[in-house]
Amino acid sequence: EVQLVESGGGLVQPGGSLRLSCAASGFTFSTIPMTWVRQAPGKGLEWVACISRDGSERHYLDSVKGRFAISRDNAKSSLFLEMNSLRAEDTGRYYCARSGGAPNYWGQGVLVTVSS
Amino acid sequence: DVQLTQSPSSLSASVGDTVTISCRASQGIDKSLGWYQHKPGKAPKSLIYLASLLQNGVPSKFSGSGSGTDFTLTISNLQPEDFATYYCQQYYSYPFTFGPGTRLEIE
């Protein structure tokens, strides 16, 4: 059974940093591109970033470029999202999803709140 | 960036009805479109990829069609568990984008 479990969320002040993690199981992690998607309170889904199978190719939403970094550790079946210079508008639930195109499995998400 | 619009933004229907949701892209995206169901407090659920192919385990009451700029999601024989928000997403060009969502409510 495919499982994706996010962690690392929390409350952070504007300008602060957080590192989200996603532990994957139930499939061969190293063969699948991965994606982060978020949802701000009361808003729709927003694609954030994706990473290729070997980590050599990464793509980002324009508003997070230079602040967020997606990475992966295939040996540990883990996906990461390093978030720096956080802004109030980054507040939301962040989902880890399997596949770089049309995600087919999703985690339950982790809440990130950016507030002073 | 490719912009997606969805219509209607909200929709009321009854159990047993068939509904259709439209998604339009600002430029041609071939068939690189997915559909997702999202309920409050739950993980999104993937329904369709490549515009018309059902994800594993998704019942055939869900169907998708279209290519280029115009796409539709049809849900037949609505059941209580189908009432949710539905999103389309393009993965033709970066940044991948979602539509604003269509909220399907019980009438």
PDB file of N, CA, C and O in Angstrom, chain A residues 35 37-39 43-48 50 57 59-62 93 95 100-109, chain B residues 1 33-34 36 38-39 41-46 48-50 55-56 87 89-91 94-100:
ATOM      1  N   THR A  35       6.201  15.540  -5.934  1.00  0.00           N
ATOM      2  CA  THR A  35       5.632  16.885  -6.018  1.00  0.00           C
ATOM      3  C   THR A  35       5.197  17.372  -4.640  1.00  0.00           C
ATOM      4  O   THR A  35       4.795  16.579  -3.796  1.00  0.00           O
ATOM      5  N   VAL A  37       2.361  20.156  -3.149  1.00  0.00           N
ATOM      6  CA  VAL A  37       1.197  20.980  -3.460  1.00  0.00           C
ATOM      7  C   VAL A  37       0.715  21.589  -2.150  1.00  0.00           C
ATOM      8  O   VAL A  37       0.805  20.942  -1.104  1.00  0.00           O
ATOM      9  N   ARG A  38       0.211  22.814  -2.181  1.00  0.00           N
ATOM     10  CA  ARG A  38      -0.273  23.432  -0.943  1.00  0.00           C
ATOM     11  C   ARG A  38      -1.681  23.986  -1.124  1.00  0.00           C
ATOM     12  O   ARG A  38      -2.156  24.161  -2.234  1.00  0.00           O
ATOM     13  N   GLN A  39      -2.307  24.260   0.023  1.00  0.00           N
ATOM     14  CA  GLN A  39      -3.631  24.866   0.017  1.00  0.00           C
ATOM     15  C   GLN A  39      -3.683  25.897   1.137  1.00  0.00           C
ATOM     16  O   GLN A  39      -3.604  25.528   2.312  1.00  0.00           O
ATOM     17  N   LYS A  43      -8.692  28.622   0.291  1.00  0.00           N
ATOM     18  CA  LYS A  43      -8.299  28.739  -1.118  1.00  0.00           C
ATOM     19  C   LYS A  43      -8.204  27.361  -1.772  1.00  0.00           C
ATOM     20  O   LYS A  43      -8.412  26.335  -1.140  1.00  0.00           O
ATOM     21  N   GLY A  44      -7.851  27.370  -3.050  1.00  0.00           N
ATOM     22  CA  GLY A  44      -7.740  26.124  -3.795  1.00  0.00           C
ATOM     23  C   GLY A  44      -6.355  25.511  -3.720  1.00  0.00           C
ATOM     24  O   GLY A  44      -5.460  26.018  -3.045  1.00  0.00           O
ATOM     25  N   LEU A  45      -6.183  24.420  -4.441  1.00  0.00           N
ATOM     26  CA  LEU A  45      -4.896  23.745  -4.494  1.00  0.00           C
ATOM     27  C   LEU A  45      -3.916  24.551  -5.337  1.00  0.00           C
ATOM     28  O   LEU A  45      -4.297  25.150  -6.349  1.00  0.00           O
ATOM     29  N   GLU A  46      -2.641  24.543  -4.926  1.00  0.00           N
ATOM     30  CA  GLU A  46      -1.599  25.279  -5.648  1.00  0.00           C
ATOM     31  C   GLU A  46      -0.359  24.398  -5.757  1.00  0.00           C
ATOM     32  O   GLU A  46       0.199  23.974  -4.736  1.00  0.00           O
ATOM     33  N   TRP A  47       0.066  24.131  -6.963  1.00  0.00           N
ATOM     34  CA  TRP A  47       1.292  23.378  -7.202  1.00  0.00           C
ATOM     35  C   TRP A  47       2.481  24.208  -6.737  1.00  0.00           C
ATOM     36  O   TRP A  47       2.561  25.408  -7.040  1.00  0.00           O
ATOM     37  N   VAL A  48       3.434  23.589  -6.018  1.00  0.00           N
ATOM     38  CA  VAL A  48       4.563  24.322  -5.457  1.00  0.00           C
ATOM     39  C   VAL A  48       5.881  23.956  -6.135  1.00  0.00           C
ATOM     40  O   VAL A  48       6.658  24.836  -6.533  1.00  0.00           O
ATOM     41  N   CYS A  50       8.312  20.366  -8.016  1.00  0.00           N
ATOM     42  CA  CYS A  50       8.463  18.935  -8.272  1.00  0.00           C
ATOM     43  C   CYS A  50       9.924  18.616  -8.527  1.00  0.00           C
ATOM     44  O   CYS A  50      10.730  19.507  -8.824  1.00  0.00           O
ATOM     45  N   GLU A  57      16.560  17.277 -11.804  1.00  0.00           N
ATOM     46  CA  GLU A  57      15.682  18.286 -12.387  1.00  0.00           C
ATOM     47  C   GLU A  57      14.657  18.727 -11.340  1.00  0.00           C
ATOM     48  O   GLU A  57      13.979  17.908 -10.727  1.00  0.00           O
ATOM     49  N   HIS A  59      11.681  21.951 -10.429  1.00  0.00           N
ATOM     50  CA  HIS A  59      10.886  23.060 -10.945  1.00  0.00           C
ATOM     51  C   HIS A  59      10.068  23.650  -9.810  1.00  0.00           C
ATOM     52  O   HIS A  59       9.638  22.921  -8.908  1.00  0.00           O
ATOM     53  N   TYR A  60       9.844  24.979  -9.888  1.00  0.00           N
ATOM     54  CA  TYR A  60       9.203  25.688  -8.783  1.00  0.00           C
ATOM     55  C   TYR A  60       8.126  26.659  -9.271  1.00  0.00           C
ATOM     56  O   TYR A  60       8.212  27.202 -10.380  1.00  0.00           O
ATOM     57  N   LEU A  61       7.154  26.905  -8.402  1.00  0.00           N
ATOM     58  CA  LEU A  61       6.211  28.007  -8.565  1.00  0.00           C
ATOM     59  C   LEU A  61       7.014  29.300  -8.502  1.00  0.00           C
ATOM     60  O   LEU A  61       7.952  29.421  -7.695  1.00  0.00           O
ATOM     61  N   ASP A  62       6.693  30.256  -9.359  1.00  0.00           N
ATOM     62  CA  ASP A  62       7.483  31.490  -9.411  1.00  0.00           C
ATOM     63  C   ASP A  62       7.598  32.170  -8.052  1.00  0.00           C
ATOM     64  O   ASP A  62       8.670  32.678  -7.690  1.00  0.00           O
ATOM     65  N   ARG A  93      -1.765  24.236   4.185  1.00  0.00           N
ATOM     66  CA  ARG A  93      -1.447  22.816   4.336  1.00  0.00           C
ATOM     67  C   ARG A  93      -0.638  22.398   3.124  1.00  0.00           C
ATOM     68  O   ARG A  93      -1.021  22.676   1.981  1.00  0.00           O
ATOM     69  N   TYR A  95       0.989  19.352   0.935  1.00  0.00           N
ATOM     70  CA  TYR A  95       0.821  17.940   0.613  1.00  0.00           C
ATOM     71  C   TYR A  95       1.998  17.435  -0.215  1.00  0.00           C
ATOM     72  O   TYR A  95       2.433  18.088  -1.175  1.00  0.00           O
ATOM     73  N   GLY A 100       5.371  13.382 -10.836  1.00  0.00           N
ATOM     74  CA  GLY A 100       5.707  14.762 -11.157  1.00  0.00           C
ATOM     75  C   GLY A 100       4.704  15.429 -12.055  1.00  0.00           C
ATOM     76  O   GLY A 100       4.677  16.639 -12.168  1.00  0.00           O
ATOM     77  N   GLY A 101       3.849  14.637 -12.687  1.00  0.00           N
ATOM     78  CA  GLY A 101       2.861  15.212 -13.599  1.00  0.00           C
ATOM     79  C   GLY A 101       1.512  15.248 -12.937  1.00  0.00           C
ATOM     80  O   GLY A 101       1.171  16.183 -12.213  1.00  0.00           O
ATOM     81  N   ALA A 102       0.735  14.227 -13.172  1.00  0.00           N
ATOM     82  CA  ALA A 102      -0.569  14.101 -12.529  1.00  0.00           C
ATOM     83  C   ALA A 102      -0.412  13.212 -11.299  1.00  0.00           C
ATOM     84  O   ALA A 102      -0.366  11.989 -11.416  1.00  0.00           O
ATOM     85  N   PRO A 103      -0.320  13.804 -10.102  1.00  0.00           N
ATOM     86  CA  PRO A 103      -0.115  12.990  -8.898  1.00  0.00           C
ATOM     87  C   PRO A 103      -1.190  11.924  -8.755  1.00  0.00           C
ATOM     88  O   PRO A 103      -2.367  12.178  -9.021  1.00  0.00           O
ATOM     89  N   ASN A 104      -0.797  10.724  -8.337  1.00  0.00           N
ATOM     90  CA  ASN A 104      -1.792   9.661  -8.170  1.00  0.00           C
ATOM     91  C   ASN A 104      -1.982   9.223  -6.729  1.00  0.00           C
ATOM     92  O   ASN A 104      -2.953   8.540  -6.418  1.00  0.00           O
ATOM     93  N   TYR A 105      -1.057   9.614  -5.839  1.00  0.00           N
ATOM     94  CA  TYR A 105      -1.235   9.374  -4.417  1.00  0.00           C
ATOM     95  C   TYR A 105      -0.799  10.625  -3.670  1.00  0.00           C
ATOM     96  O   TYR A 105       0.156  11.293  -4.076  1.00  0.00           O
ATOM     97  N   TRP A 106      -1.500  10.882  -2.559  1.00  0.00           N
ATOM     98  CA  TRP A 106      -1.256  12.084  -1.777  1.00  0.00           C
ATOM     99  C   TRP A 106      -1.127  11.735  -0.301  1.00  0.00           C
ATOM    100  O   TRP A 106      -1.776  10.810   0.185  1.00  0.00           O
ATOM    101  N   GLY A 107      -0.298  12.509   0.410  1.00  0.00           N
ATOM    102  CA  GLY A 107      -0.281  12.408   1.855  1.00  0.00           C
ATOM    103  C   GLY A 107      -1.430  13.198   2.454  1.00  0.00           C
ATOM    104  O   GLY A 107      -2.176  13.868   1.733  1.00  0.00           O
ATOM    105  N   GLN A 108      -1.538  13.116   3.763  1.00  0.00           N
ATOM    106  CA  GLN A 108      -2.595  13.837   4.476  1.00  0.00           C
ATOM    107  C   GLN A 108      -2.269  15.314   4.646  1.00  0.00           C
ATOM    108  O   GLN A 108      -3.151  16.122   4.954  1.00  0.00           O
ATOM    109  N   GLY A 109      -1.029  15.667   4.454  1.00  0.00           N
ATOM    110  CA  GLY A 109      -0.634  17.064   4.536  1.00  0.00           C
ATOM    111  C   GLY A 109      -0.117  17.468   5.907  1.00  0.00           C
ATOM    112  O   GLY A 109      -0.358  16.786   6.914  1.00  0.00           O
TER     113      GLY A 109
ATOM    114  N   ASP B   1       2.580  31.459 -18.226  1.00  0.00           N
ATOM    115  CA  ASP B   1       2.027  30.339 -17.481  1.00  0.00           C
ATOM    116  C   ASP B   1       0.656  29.976 -18.064  1.00  0.00           C
ATOM    117  O   ASP B   1      -0.085  30.825 -18.528  1.00  0.00           O
ATOM    118  N   LEU B  33      -3.794  16.747 -18.675  1.00  0.00           N
ATOM    119  CA  LEU B  33      -4.710  17.284 -17.684  1.00  0.00           C
ATOM    120  C   LEU B  33      -5.192  16.190 -16.747  1.00  0.00           C
ATOM    121  O   LEU B  33      -5.507  15.081 -17.177  1.00  0.00           O
ATOM    122  N   GLY B  34      -5.236  16.531 -15.461  1.00  0.00           N
ATOM    123  CA  GLY B  34      -5.758  15.620 -14.451  1.00  0.00           C
ATOM    124  C   GLY B  34      -6.929  16.242 -13.717  1.00  0.00           C
ATOM    125  O   GLY B  34      -7.100  17.467 -13.716  1.00  0.00           O
ATOM    126  N   TYR B  36      -9.103  16.022  -9.872  1.00  0.00           N
ATOM    127  CA  TYR B  36      -8.944  15.634  -8.478  1.00  0.00           C
ATOM    128  C   TYR B  36     -10.199  15.988  -7.690  1.00  0.00           C
ATOM    129  O   TYR B  36     -10.841  17.003  -7.953  1.00  0.00           O
ATOM    130  N   HIS B  38     -11.506  16.759  -3.750  1.00  0.00           N
ATOM    131  CA  HIS B  38     -10.961  17.140  -2.463  1.00  0.00           C
ATOM    132  C   HIS B  38     -12.080  17.447  -1.489  1.00  0.00           C
ATOM    133  O   HIS B  38     -12.976  18.240  -1.796  1.00  0.00           O
ATOM    134  N   LYS B  39     -12.008  16.771  -0.348  1.00  0.00           N
ATOM    135  CA  LYS B  39     -12.970  17.002   0.726  1.00  0.00           C
ATOM    136  C   LYS B  39     -12.252  17.659   1.894  1.00  0.00           C
ATOM    137  O   LYS B  39     -11.055  17.389   2.116  1.00  0.00           O
ATOM    138  N   GLY B  41     -10.416  18.538   5.135  1.00  0.00           N
ATOM    139  CA  GLY B  41      -9.719  17.720   6.112  1.00  0.00           C
ATOM    140  C   GLY B  41      -9.177  16.402   5.592  1.00  0.00           C
ATOM    141  O   GLY B  41      -8.625  15.608   6.365  1.00  0.00           O
ATOM    142  N   LYS B  42      -9.316  16.183   4.287  1.00  0.00           N
ATOM    143  CA  LYS B  42      -8.845  14.922   3.687  1.00  0.00           C
ATOM    144  C   LYS B  42      -7.752  15.189   2.664  1.00  0.00           C
ATOM    145  O   LYS B  42      -7.605  16.312   2.164  1.00  0.00           O
ATOM    146  N   ALA B  43      -6.995  14.155   2.337  1.00  0.00           N
ATOM    147  CA  ALA B  43      -6.050  14.268   1.232  1.00  0.00           C
ATOM    148  C   ALA B  43      -6.822  14.329  -0.080  1.00  0.00           C
ATOM    149  O   ALA B  43      -7.860  13.677  -0.229  1.00  0.00           O
ATOM    150  N   PRO B  44      -6.341  15.114  -1.033  1.00  0.00           N
ATOM    151  CA  PRO B  44      -6.974  15.072  -2.355  1.00  0.00           C
ATOM    152  C   PRO B  44      -6.936  13.657  -2.915  1.00  0.00           C
ATOM    153  O   PRO B  44      -6.058  12.863  -2.575  1.00  0.00           O
ATOM    154  N   LYS B  45      -7.897  13.368  -3.768  1.00  0.00           N
ATOM    155  CA  LYS B  45      -7.952  12.063  -4.419  1.00  0.00           C
ATOM    156  C   LYS B  45      -7.834  12.266  -5.922  1.00  0.00           C
ATOM    157  O   LYS B  45      -8.547  13.091  -6.496  1.00  0.00           O
ATOM    158  N   SER B  46      -6.925  11.524  -6.520  1.00  0.00           N
ATOM    159  CA  SER B  46      -6.735  11.627  -7.966  1.00  0.00           C
ATOM    160  C   SER B  46      -7.788  10.796  -8.678  1.00  0.00           C
ATOM    161  O   SER B  46      -7.994   9.632  -8.340  1.00  0.00           O
ATOM    162  N   ILE B  48      -8.527  11.239 -12.540  1.00  0.00           N
ATOM    163  CA  ILE B  48      -8.279  11.063 -13.974  1.00  0.00           C
ATOM    164  C   ILE B  48      -6.942  11.667 -14.336  1.00  0.00           C
ATOM    165  O   ILE B  48      -6.541  12.702 -13.784  1.00  0.00           O
ATOM    166  N   TYR B  49      -6.235  11.019 -15.260  1.00  0.00           N
ATOM    167  CA  TYR B  49      -5.008  11.571 -15.821  1.00  0.00           C
ATOM    168  C   TYR B  49      -5.073  11.465 -17.340  1.00  0.00           C
ATOM    169  O   TYR B  49      -5.912  10.748 -17.885  1.00  0.00           O
ATOM    170  N   LEU B  50      -4.208  12.206 -18.004  1.00  0.00           N
ATOM    171  CA  LEU B  50      -4.214  12.279 -19.469  1.00  0.00           C
ATOM    172  C   LEU B  50      -5.633  12.517 -20.002  1.00  0.00           C
ATOM    173  O   LEU B  50      -6.052  11.913 -20.984  1.00  0.00           O
ATOM    174  N   GLN B  55      -7.680   6.808 -12.853  1.00  0.00           N
ATOM    175  CA  GLN B  55      -6.659   6.308 -11.934  1.00  0.00           C
ATOM    176  C   GLN B  55      -7.128   4.964 -11.373  1.00  0.00           C
ATOM    177  O   GLN B  55      -8.325   4.666 -11.331  1.00  0.00           O
ATOM    178  N   ASN B  56      -6.179   4.156 -10.925  1.00  0.00           N
ATOM    179  CA  ASN B  56      -6.507   2.854 -10.343  1.00  0.00           C
ATOM    180  C   ASN B  56      -7.535   2.989  -9.236  1.00  0.00           C
ATOM    181  O   ASN B  56      -7.407   3.831  -8.347  1.00  0.00           O
ATOM    182  N   TYR B  87     -11.028  19.737  -8.821  1.00  0.00           N
ATOM    183  CA  TYR B  87     -10.018  20.580  -9.444  1.00  0.00           C
ATOM    184  C   TYR B  87      -9.476  19.908 -10.699  1.00  0.00           C
ATOM    185  O   TYR B  87      -9.276  18.687 -10.719  1.00  0.00           O
ATOM    186  N   GLN B  89      -6.017  20.113 -13.275  1.00  0.00           N
ATOM    187  CA  GLN B  89      -4.615  20.525 -13.214  1.00  0.00           C
ATOM    188  C   GLN B  89      -3.930  20.209 -14.530  1.00  0.00           C
ATOM    189  O   GLN B  89      -4.102  19.112 -15.062  1.00  0.00           O
ATOM    190  N   GLN B  90      -3.152  21.171 -15.034  1.00  0.00           N
ATOM    191  CA  GLN B  90      -2.388  20.914 -16.252  1.00  0.00           C
ATOM    192  C   GLN B  90      -0.945  20.600 -15.888  1.00  0.00           C
ATOM    193  O   GLN B  90      -0.381  21.193 -14.966  1.00  0.00           O
ATOM    194  N   TYR B  91      -0.388  19.624 -16.608  1.00  0.00           N
ATOM    195  CA  TYR B  91       1.029  19.315 -16.423  1.00  0.00           C
ATOM    196  C   TYR B  91       1.721  19.284 -17.788  1.00  0.00           C
ATOM    197  O   TYR B  91       2.594  18.446 -18.054  1.00  0.00           O
ATOM    198  N   TYR B  94       5.645  23.976 -17.204  1.00  0.00           N
ATOM    199  CA  TYR B  94       5.903  24.511 -15.868  1.00  0.00           C
ATOM    200  C   TYR B  94       5.659  26.024 -15.849  1.00  0.00           C
ATOM    201  O   TYR B  94       5.934  26.699 -16.840  1.00  0.00           O
ATOM    202  N   PRO B  95       5.162  26.545 -14.745  1.00  0.00           N
ATOM    203  CA  PRO B  95       4.725  25.825 -13.543  1.00  0.00           C
ATOM    204  C   PRO B  95       3.387  25.134 -13.768  1.00  0.00           C
ATOM    205  O   PRO B  95       2.485  25.688 -14.385  1.00  0.00           O
ATOM    206  N   PHE B  96       3.294  23.917 -13.297  1.00  0.00           N
ATOM    207  CA  PHE B  96       2.024  23.209 -13.393  1.00  0.00           C
ATOM    208  C   PHE B  96       0.984  23.985 -12.591  1.00  0.00           C
ATOM    209  O   PHE B  96       1.303  24.550 -11.537  1.00  0.00           O
ATOM    210  N   THR B  97      -0.229  24.063 -13.067  1.00  0.00           N
ATOM    211  CA  THR B  97      -1.251  24.895 -12.429  1.00  0.00           C
ATOM    212  C   THR B  97      -2.547  24.121 -12.235  1.00  0.00           C
ATOM    213  O   THR B  97      -2.880  23.229 -13.030  1.00  0.00           O
ATOM    214  N   PHE B  98      -3.261  24.505 -11.187  1.00  0.00           N
ATOM    215  CA  PHE B  98      -4.587  23.972 -10.909  1.00  0.00           C
ATOM    216  C   PHE B  98      -5.643  25.007 -11.312  1.00  0.00           C
ATOM    217  O   PHE B  98      -5.388  26.212 -11.275  1.00  0.00           O
ATOM    218  N   GLY B  99      -6.809  24.516 -11.648  1.00  0.00           N
ATOM    219  CA  GLY B  99      -7.949  25.394 -11.793  1.00  0.00           C
ATOM    220  C   GLY B  99      -8.426  25.847 -10.423  1.00  0.00           C
ATOM    221  O   GLY B  99      -7.986  25.321  -9.400  1.00  0.00           O
ATOM    222  N   PRO B 100      -9.337  26.820 -10.381  1.00  0.00           N
ATOM    223  CA  PRO B 100      -9.795  27.375  -9.103  1.00  0.00           C
ATOM    224  C   PRO B 100     -10.746  26.465  -8.331  1.00  0.00           C
ATOM    225  O   PRO B 100     -11.037  26.744  -7.159  1.00  0.00           O
TER     226      PRO B 100
END
